[in-house]
mmCIF file of C-alpha atoms in Angstrom:
data_model
loop_
_atom_site.group_PDB
_atom_site.id
_atom_site.type_symbol
_atom_site.label_atom_id
_atom_site.label_comp_id
_atom_site.label_asym_id
_atom_site.label_seq_id
_atom_site.Cartn_x
_atom_site.Cartn_y
_atom_site.Cartn_z
ATOM 1 C CA MET A 1 -8.383 -72.290 -34.119
ATOM 2 C CA SER A 2 -8.818 -73.831 -30.417
ATOM 3 C CA ALA A 3 -5.920 -73.054 -30.056
ATOM 4 C CA VAL A 4 -5.873 -69.584 -30.964
ATOM 5 C CA ASN A 5 -8.964 -69.254 -29.015
ATOM 6 C CA ASP A 6 -7.276 -70.901 -25.735
ATOM 7 C CA THR A 7 -6.199 -68.120 -23.598
ATOM 8 C CA ASN A 8 -3.011 -69.756 -22.581
ATOM 9 C CA PHE A 9 -1.778 -69.311 -26.529
ATOM 10 C CA GLN A 10 1.655 -66.885 -26.274
ATOM 11 C CA PHE A 11 3.345 -66.027 -29.798
ATOM 12 C CA ALA A 12 6.894 -66.871 -30.748
ATOM 13 C CA VAL A 13 7.466 -63.696 -32.297
ATOM 14 C CA PHE A 14 6.251 -60.480 -32.965
ATOM 15 C CA LEU A 15 6.189 -59.089 -36.577
ATOM 16 C CA LEU A 16 7.076 -55.300 -36.467
ATOM 17 C CA THR A 17 5.228 -52.903 -39.559
ATOM 18 C CA GLY A 18 7.257 -50.737 -42.204
ATOM 19 C CA ILE A 19 4.919 -48.304 -44.065
ATOM 20 C CA SER A 20 1.854 -50.489 -44.387
ATOM 21 C CA GLY A 21 -0.081 -50.476 -47.696
ATOM 22 C CA HIS A 22 3.530 -49.233 -49.525
ATOM 23 C CA GLU A 23 5.614 -52.054 -49.208
ATOM 24 C CA ASP A 24 6.411 -51.339 -52.977
ATOM 25 C CA ILE A 25 9.036 -48.203 -51.981
ATOM 26 C CA HIS A 26 10.434 -49.830 -49.378
ATOM 27 C CA LEU A 27 13.504 -49.834 -51.039
ATOM 28 C CA TRP A 28 13.307 -45.948 -51.955
ATOM 29 C CA ILE A 29 12.978 -45.515 -48.340
ATOM 30 C CA ALA A 30 15.613 -47.677 -47.089
ATOM 31 C CA ILE A 31 18.248 -45.230 -48.758
ATOM 32 C CA PRO A 32 17.757 -42.339 -47.161
ATOM 33 C CA PHE A 33 17.848 -44.728 -43.930
ATOM 34 C CA CYS A 34 20.963 -45.993 -44.346
ATOM 35 C CA ILE A 35 22.593 -42.410 -45.151
ATOM 36 C CA MET A 36 21.063 -40.626 -42.053
ATOM 37 C CA TYR A 37 22.828 -44.186 -39.803
ATOM 38 C CA ALA A 38 25.747 -43.764 -41.587
ATOM 39 C CA ILE A 39 26.361 -40.022 -40.533
ATOM 40 C CA SER A 40 24.757 -40.219 -37.021
ATOM 41 C CA LEU A 41 27.498 -43.597 -36.601
ATOM 42 C CA VAL A 42 30.167 -41.517 -38.335
ATOM 43 C CA GLY A 43 29.074 -38.067 -37.079
ATOM 44 C CA ASN A 44 29.175 -39.024 -33.038
ATOM 45 C CA SER A 45 32.289 -41.880 -33.764
ATOM 46 C CA PHE A 46 34.133 -38.626 -34.989
ATOM 47 C CA LEU A 47 32.627 -36.565 -32.532
ATOM 48 C CA LEU A 48 33.669 -38.518 -29.699
ATOM 49 C CA PHE A 49 37.760 -39.256 -31.667
ATOM 50 C CA ILE A 50 38.200 -35.452 -31.166
ATOM 51 C CA ILE A 51 37.260 -34.900 -27.812
ATOM 52 C CA LYS A 52 39.050 -37.530 -26.250
ATOM 53 C CA THR A 53 42.197 -36.891 -28.384
ATOM 54 C CA ASP A 54 41.724 -33.142 -27.558
ATOM 55 C CA PRO A 55 43.455 -32.519 -23.935
ATOM 56 C CA SER A 56 42.004 -28.736 -24.495
ATOM 57 C CA LEU A 57 38.395 -30.364 -24.736
ATOM 58 C CA HIS A 58 38.580 -32.360 -21.739
ATOM 59 C CA GLU A 59 35.696 -29.663 -19.713
ATOM 60 C CA PRO A 60 32.760 -30.195 -18.070
ATOM 61 C CA MET A 61 30.470 -28.449 -21.044
ATOM 62 C CA TYR A 62 32.638 -31.461 -23.692
ATOM 63 C CA ILE A 63 32.595 -34.341 -20.930
ATOM 64 C CA PHE A 64 28.876 -33.874 -20.954
ATOM 65 C CA LEU A 65 28.475 -33.562 -24.945
ATOM 66 C CA SER A 66 31.303 -36.647 -25.368
ATOM 67 C CA MET A 67 28.347 -38.421 -22.888
ATOM 68 C CA LEU A 68 25.612 -37.504 -25.705
ATOM 69 C CA ALA A 69 27.198 -38.548 -28.494
ATOM 70 C CA LEU A 70 27.654 -41.574 -26.737
ATOM 71 C CA THR A 71 24.190 -41.782 -26.351
ATOM 72 C CA ASP A 72 22.821 -41.055 -29.271
ATOM 73 C CA LEU A 73 25.720 -43.546 -31.024
ATOM 74 C CA GLY A 74 23.110 -46.415 -28.945
ATOM 75 C CA LEU A 75 19.830 -44.947 -30.483
ATOM 76 C CA SER A 76 20.606 -45.676 -33.449
ATOM 77 C CA ILE A 77 22.931 -49.278 -33.017
ATOM 78 C CA SER A 78 19.717 -49.933 -30.885
ATOM 79 C CA THR A 79 16.883 -49.212 -33.613
ATOM 80 C CA MET A 80 19.325 -50.042 -36.865
ATOM 81 C CA PRO A 81 18.711 -53.444 -37.160
ATOM 82 C CA THR A 82 15.019 -53.452 -37.396
ATOM 83 C CA ILE A 83 14.292 -50.437 -39.366
ATOM 84 C CA LEU A 84 17.000 -51.709 -42.008
ATOM 85 C CA GLY A 85 15.875 -55.269 -41.772
ATOM 86 C CA ILE A 86 12.285 -54.152 -42.643
ATOM 87 C CA PHE A 87 13.039 -51.722 -45.458
ATOM 88 C CA LEU A 88 15.919 -53.395 -46.800
ATOM 89 C CA PHE A 89 14.851 -56.741 -46.586
ATOM 90 C CA ASN A 90 11.497 -56.804 -45.719
ATOM 91 C CA PHE A 91 12.510 -58.928 -42.557
ATOM 92 C CA ARG A 92 9.614 -58.681 -39.826
ATOM 93 C CA GLU A 93 10.040 -61.459 -37.403
ATOM 94 C CA ILE A 94 11.750 -60.593 -33.921
ATOM 95 C CA SER A 95 11.645 -62.983 -31.250
ATOM 96 C CA LEU A 96 10.067 -61.937 -27.727
ATOM 97 C CA ASP A 97 12.971 -61.398 -26.053
ATOM 98 C CA ALA A 98 14.800 -60.120 -28.625
ATOM 99 C CA CYS A 99 12.346 -57.410 -28.555
ATOM 100 C CA PHE A 100 12.103 -56.794 -25.406
ATOM 101 C CA ALA A 101 15.925 -56.254 -25.006
ATOM 102 C CA GLN A 102 15.601 -53.404 -27.820
ATOM 103 C CA LEU A 103 12.722 -51.948 -25.918
ATOM 104 C CA PHE A 104 14.727 -51.851 -22.672
ATOM 105 C CA PHE A 105 17.902 -50.097 -24.859
ATOM 106 C CA ILE A 106 15.119 -47.591 -26.406
ATOM 107 C CA HIS A 107 14.334 -46.747 -23.643
ATOM 108 C CA PHE A 108 17.245 -46.599 -21.073
ATOM 109 C CA LEU A 109 18.722 -44.455 -23.590
ATOM 110 C CA GLN A 110 16.282 -42.183 -24.381
ATOM 111 C CA GLY A 111 15.856 -41.745 -20.121
ATOM 112 C CA ILE A 112 19.760 -41.278 -20.485
ATOM 113 C CA GLU A 113 19.512 -39.254 -23.465
ATOM 114 C CA SER A 114 17.263 -36.862 -21.109
ATOM 115 C CA SER A 115 19.737 -36.754 -18.155
ATOM 116 C CA MET A 116 22.530 -35.620 -20.517
ATOM 117 C CA LEU A 117 20.346 -32.798 -21.896
ATOM 118 C CA LEU A 118 19.486 -31.826 -17.526
ATOM 119 C CA LEU A 119 23.195 -31.885 -16.903
ATOM 120 C CA MET A 120 24.221 -29.564 -19.805
ATOM 121 C CA ALA A 121 21.728 -27.339 -19.012
ATOM 122 C CA PHE A 122 23.151 -26.899 -15.818
ATOM 123 C CA ASP A 123 26.387 -26.924 -17.175
ATOM 124 C CA ARG A 124 25.111 -23.604 -18.621
ATOM 125 C CA PHE A 125 23.050 -22.333 -15.654
ATOM 126 C CA VAL A 126 26.383 -22.346 -13.795
ATOM 127 C CA ALA A 127 28.592 -21.168 -16.498
ATOM 128 C CA ILE A 128 26.383 -18.079 -16.629
ATOM 129 C CA CYS A 129 24.977 -17.471 -13.145
ATOM 130 C CA ASN A 130 27.811 -18.287 -11.418
ATOM 131 C CA PRO A 131 31.175 -17.979 -13.499
ATOM 132 C CA LEU A 132 33.494 -17.380 -10.630
ATOM 133 C CA ARG A 133 32.720 -21.038 -9.410
ATOM 134 C CA TYR A 134 32.210 -22.648 -12.255
ATOM 135 C CA ALA A 135 35.648 -24.608 -11.914
ATOM 136 C CA SER A 136 34.868 -25.369 -8.355
ATOM 137 C CA ILE A 137 31.236 -26.616 -8.920
ATOM 138 C CA LEU A 138 32.015 -28.925 -12.266
ATOM 139 C CA THR A 139 35.113 -30.532 -11.608
ATOM 140 C CA LEU A 140 35.829 -33.794 -13.928
ATOM 141 C CA PRO A 141 35.455 -35.851 -10.791
ATOM 142 C CA ARG A 142 31.653 -34.524 -10.109
ATOM 143 C CA VAL A 143 31.483 -34.569 -13.651
ATOM 144 C CA ALA A 144 31.743 -38.918 -13.766
ATOM 145 C CA LYS A 145 29.931 -39.047 -10.832
ATOM 146 C CA MET A 146 27.131 -37.424 -12.010
ATOM 147 C CA GLY A 147 27.273 -38.853 -15.076
ATOM 148 C CA LEU A 148 27.004 -42.661 -13.204
ATOM 149 C CA VAL A 149 23.998 -41.900 -10.922
ATOM 150 C CA PHE A 150 21.923 -40.777 -14.488
ATOM 151 C CA VAL A 151 22.967 -44.035 -15.473
ATOM 152 C CA LEU A 152 21.787 -45.850 -12.442
ATOM 153 C CA LYS A 153 19.118 -44.332 -12.059
ATOM 154 C CA GLY A 154 18.246 -45.212 -15.890
ATOM 155 C CA VAL A 155 18.906 -48.315 -14.892
ATOM 156 C CA ALA A 156 16.781 -49.095 -11.935
ATOM 157 C CA ILE A 157 14.232 -46.950 -13.523
ATOM 158 C CA VAL A 158 13.416 -48.914 -16.798
ATOM 159 C CA CYS A 159 14.856 -52.655 -15.824
ATOM 160 C CA PRO A 160 11.164 -53.696 -14.408
ATOM 161 C CA LEU A 161 9.751 -52.794 -18.019
ATOM 162 C CA PRO A 162 10.809 -56.342 -19.484
ATOM 163 C CA PHE A 163 9.776 -58.096 -16.565
ATOM 164 C CA LEU A 164 6.284 -56.834 -16.266
ATOM 165 C CA LEU A 165 6.086 -57.495 -20.184
ATOM 166 C CA LYS A 166 7.790 -60.671 -19.809
ATOM 167 C CA ARG A 167 4.520 -62.113 -17.358
ATOM 168 C CA PHE A 168 1.705 -61.810 -20.046
ATOM 169 C CA GLN A 169 0.397 -63.656 -22.271
ATOM 170 C CA TYR A 170 -0.120 -62.299 -25.939
ATOM 171 C CA CYS A 171 -2.715 -63.924 -27.835
ATOM 172 C CA ARG A 172 -4.928 -61.358 -28.762
ATOM 173 C CA SER A 173 -2.635 -59.744 -32.592
ATOM 174 C CA ASN A 174 1.145 -60.200 -32.839
ATOM 175 C CA VAL A 175 1.512 -56.951 -35.268
ATOM 176 C CA LEU A 176 3.574 -53.864 -34.061
ATOM 177 C CA SER A 177 2.700 -50.473 -35.842
ATOM 178 C CA HIS A 178 6.093 -49.559 -36.061
ATOM 179 C CA SER A 179 9.760 -51.445 -36.667
ATOM 180 C CA TYR A 180 10.858 -51.960 -33.318
ATOM 181 C CA CYS A 181 9.363 -52.158 -29.783
ATOM 182 C CA LEU A 182 7.903 -49.550 -27.603
ATOM 183 C CA HIS A 183 6.766 -50.371 -24.106
ATOM 184 C CA GLN A 184 3.374 -48.898 -24.888
ATOM 185 C CA GLU A 185 2.742 -50.599 -27.907
ATOM 186 C CA ILE A 186 3.551 -53.874 -26.406
ATOM 187 C CA MET A 187 1.241 -53.775 -23.935
ATOM 188 C CA ARG A 188 -1.543 -53.422 -25.752
ATOM 189 C CA LEU A 189 -1.344 -56.714 -26.994
ATOM 190 C CA ALA A 190 -1.046 -58.391 -23.699
ATOM 191 C CA CYS A 191 -4.510 -60.614 -22.909
ATOM 192 C CA ALA A 192 -4.392 -59.979 -19.176
ATOM 193 C CA ASP A 193 -4.648 -56.793 -17.015
ATOM 194 C CA THR A 194 -2.215 -53.758 -17.783
ATOM 195 C CA THR A 195 -3.074 -51.467 -15.253
ATOM 196 C CA VAL A 196 0.083 -52.242 -13.981
ATOM 197 C CA ASN A 197 2.086 -51.245 -16.574
ATOM 198 C CA ASN A 198 0.373 -47.863 -17.385
ATOM 199 C CA VAL A 199 0.606 -46.681 -13.833
ATOM 200 C CA TYR A 200 4.469 -47.513 -14.218
ATOM 201 C CA GLY A 201 4.423 -46.226 -17.641
ATOM 202 C CA LEU A 202 3.445 -43.237 -16.428
ATOM 203 C CA PHE A 203 5.800 -42.974 -13.505
ATOM 204 C CA THR A 204 8.870 -43.489 -15.473
ATOM 205 C CA ALA A 205 8.047 -41.222 -17.990
ATOM 206 C CA LEU A 206 7.244 -38.349 -15.264
ATOM 207 C CA LEU A 207 10.239 -39.200 -13.245
ATOM 208 C CA THR A 208 12.751 -39.323 -16.796
ATOM 209 C CA LEU A 209 11.311 -36.969 -19.123
ATOM 210 C CA GLY A 210 9.157 -34.866 -17.613
ATOM 211 C CA PHE A 211 11.005 -34.414 -14.213
ATOM 212 C CA ASP A 212 14.255 -33.205 -17.073
ATOM 213 C CA SER A 213 12.442 -31.203 -19.051
ATOM 214 C CA LEU A 214 10.817 -29.423 -16.160
ATOM 215 C CA LEU A 215 14.503 -28.787 -14.406
ATOM 216 C CA ILE A 216 15.644 -28.031 -17.799
ATOM 217 C CA PHE A 217 12.661 -25.714 -18.109
ATOM 218 C CA LEU A 218 13.717 -23.746 -14.499
ATOM 219 C CA SER A 219 17.401 -23.794 -15.852
ATOM 220 C CA TYR A 220 16.695 -21.290 -18.490
ATOM 221 C CA VAL A 221 14.259 -19.116 -16.506
ATOM 222 C CA MET A 222 17.171 -18.190 -14.200
ATOM 223 C CA ILE A 223 19.385 -18.157 -17.135
ATOM 224 C CA LEU A 224 17.079 -15.655 -18.697
ATOM 225 C CA LYS A 225 17.070 -13.671 -15.488
ATOM 226 C CA THR A 226 20.688 -13.639 -14.915
ATOM 227 C CA VAL A 227 21.088 -12.424 -18.258
ATOM 228 C CA LEU A 228 18.774 -9.911 -18.316
ATOM 229 C CA ARG A 229 19.841 -8.174 -15.265
ATOM 230 C CA ILE A 230 23.852 -6.997 -17.984
ATOM 231 C CA ALA A 231 23.597 -4.121 -18.646
ATOM 232 C CA SER A 232 25.445 -4.381 -22.304
ATOM 233 C CA CYS A 233 23.319 -5.437 -25.151
ATOM 234 C CA THR A 234 26.806 -7.279 -27.035
ATOM 235 C CA GLU A 235 27.509 -9.520 -23.357
ATOM 236 C CA SER A 236 23.955 -10.347 -23.102
ATOM 237 C CA LEU A 237 23.346 -12.115 -26.688
ATOM 238 C CA LYS A 238 27.211 -13.480 -26.137
ATOM 239 C CA ALA A 239 25.745 -15.282 -23.158
ATOM 240 C CA LEU A 240 22.561 -16.138 -24.970
ATOM 241 C CA ASN A 241 24.732 -17.435 -27.977
ATOM 242 C CA THR A 242 26.436 -20.527 -25.467
ATOM 243 C CA CYS A 243 22.542 -21.853 -24.886
ATOM 244 C CA VAL A 244 21.797 -21.717 -28.229
ATOM 245 C CA SER A 245 23.270 -25.082 -29.317
ATOM 246 C CA HIS A 246 21.843 -26.431 -26.354
ATOM 247 C CA LEU A 247 18.050 -25.510 -26.792
ATOM 248 C CA CYS A 248 18.360 -26.725 -30.342
ATOM 249 C CA ALA A 249 19.023 -30.145 -29.139
ATOM 250 C CA VAL A 250 16.782 -30.128 -26.336
ATOM 251 C CA LEU A 251 13.732 -29.221 -28.917
ATOM 252 C CA LEU A 252 14.829 -31.664 -31.705
ATOM 253 C CA PHE A 253 14.750 -34.412 -28.680
ATOM 254 C CA TYR A 254 11.621 -33.066 -26.418
ATOM 255 C CA VAL A 255 9.024 -32.075 -29.258
ATOM 256 C CA PRO A 256 8.429 -35.216 -31.289
ATOM 257 C CA VAL A 257 9.021 -37.251 -28.034
ATOM 258 C CA LEU A 258 5.745 -35.096 -26.737
ATOM 259 C CA GLY A 259 3.974 -35.211 -29.878
ATOM 260 C CA LEU A 260 4.384 -39.022 -29.801
ATOM 261 C CA ALA A 261 3.476 -39.219 -26.758
ATOM 262 C CA VAL A 262 0.474 -37.357 -27.482
ATOM 263 C CA ILE A 263 -0.995 -39.446 -30.627
ATOM 264 C CA HIS A 264 -0.082 -42.473 -28.342
ATOM 265 C CA ARG A 265 -2.436 -41.702 -25.448
ATOM 266 C CA PHE A 266 -5.216 -39.239 -27.455
ATOM 267 C CA GLY A 267 -4.526 -39.113 -31.287
ATOM 268 C CA ASN A 268 -5.095 -42.871 -33.059
ATOM 269 C CA SER A 269 -7.645 -41.092 -35.402
ATOM 270 C CA SER A 270 -4.381 -39.128 -37.064
ATOM 271 C CA PRO A 271 -3.165 -40.148 -40.404
ATOM 272 C CA HIS A 272 -0.362 -43.187 -39.938
ATOM 273 C CA LEU A 273 1.767 -41.245 -42.428
ATOM 274 C CA PHE A 274 1.990 -38.844 -39.813
ATOM 275 C CA GLN A 275 2.342 -41.109 -36.811
ATOM 276 C CA PHE A 276 5.548 -42.834 -39.116
ATOM 277 C CA LEU A 277 7.440 -39.509 -39.838
ATOM 278 C CA LEU A 278 6.938 -38.426 -36.311
ATOM 279 C CA ALA A 279 8.135 -41.975 -35.271
ATOM 280 C CA TYR A 280 11.051 -42.619 -36.546
ATOM 281 C CA PHE A 281 11.890 -38.396 -36.606
ATOM 282 C CA TYR A 282 12.608 -38.672 -32.826
ATOM 283 C CA LEU A 283 14.717 -41.837 -33.175
ATOM 284 C CA MET A 284 17.002 -41.002 -35.933
ATOM 285 C CA VAL A 285 16.934 -36.855 -36.178
ATOM 286 C CA PRO A 286 18.447 -36.206 -33.016
ATOM 287 C CA PRO A 287 21.212 -38.665 -33.361
ATOM 288 C CA LEU A 288 21.960 -37.740 -37.072
ATOM 289 C CA LEU A 289 22.050 -33.643 -35.888
ATOM 290 C CA ASN A 290 23.101 -33.350 -32.650
ATOM 291 C CA PRO A 291 26.750 -33.836 -33.536
ATOM 292 C CA VAL A 292 26.270 -31.185 -36.145
ATOM 293 C CA VAL A 293 24.653 -28.694 -34.849
ATOM 294 C CA TYR A 294 27.414 -28.272 -31.718
ATOM 295 C CA SER A 295 29.936 -28.734 -34.713
ATOM 296 C CA VAL A 296 28.512 -25.508 -36.101
ATOM 297 C CA LYS A 297 28.270 -23.650 -32.637
ATOM 298 C CA SER A 298 30.795 -24.006 -30.487
ATOM 299 C CA LYS A 299 33.541 -22.481 -31.718
ATOM 300 C CA HIS A 300 36.649 -24.274 -29.704
ATOM 301 C CA LEU A 301 35.216 -27.414 -31.605
ATOM 302 C CA ARG A 302 35.278 -26.355 -34.733
ATOM 303 C CA ALA A 303 38.335 -25.468 -34.705
ATOM 304 C CA ARG A 304 39.590 -28.782 -33.605
ATOM 305 C CA ILE A 305 37.825 -30.175 -36.409
ATOM 306 C CA ILE A 306 38.740 -28.130 -38.677
ATOM 307 C CA ARG A 307 42.635 -28.836 -37.839
ATOM 308 C CA VAL A 308 42.368 -32.341 -38.107
ATOM 309 C CA PHE A 309 41.129 -31.920 -41.509
ATOM 310 C CA ILE A 310 43.836 -29.395 -42.536
ATOM 311 C CA LYS A 311 46.485 -31.882 -41.252
#
């Protein structure tokens, strides 16, 4: 008991949690999770294969889509081991260093996904508002540079998070409420003043998700203004139709992220099952549905996919 009461006591592991009180159905829950992960991995890998092997798809819109698919693959691979470990094998333990590494990749890849959605919004903005200069503005070297800049920005912003957490002692509890590690949750278990982590966590959220979502919103305001000036109703609908798949991807990503952020800060009394569903929705559903949405809505991409299966 004296070791527990000692402020220098440090837990060696964190304990992850599935659905509290429903451990008997964990194996049944693992079945749809395995199916979702399999579809995500196959769907995004197939999308990358189609774009890479077809020279006609080496255009800015599809290059951004391949970056999004690569990010979704990384997000699925980052969360899969711990989630399936709990629901399949009831393996709850994760070392501190492994937990810090997982939270880095989760937050980093979320930031990259947000940035990719912003670049895709910029692509739609240029294509609709300034179509004559599209080819000169979005050249392939420039697209690659923009992608690299956002990746480096994500690394620079998220990299301090695990180091800020590593300096703490964790003596209050070592039980996490999810099957994966997040900065805001681990921070609450620290036996120290976490003001710096709170401020920096808010700063990173505003600089990545907040700033990107604002620019995406402004892009669509400009797109709507341009579309409303088009005299032909058919042409207006055709222009807006090119944005539908991107809007679906934006909603799939931002709605659960914002909902979970609100719950973490203001709604801890909300039902645990609702928190559970929202927490897994925002990590598993976008990588699952993004390739489906784009394959269905993009006529050019759909034709290439059909051609592969016909061959």
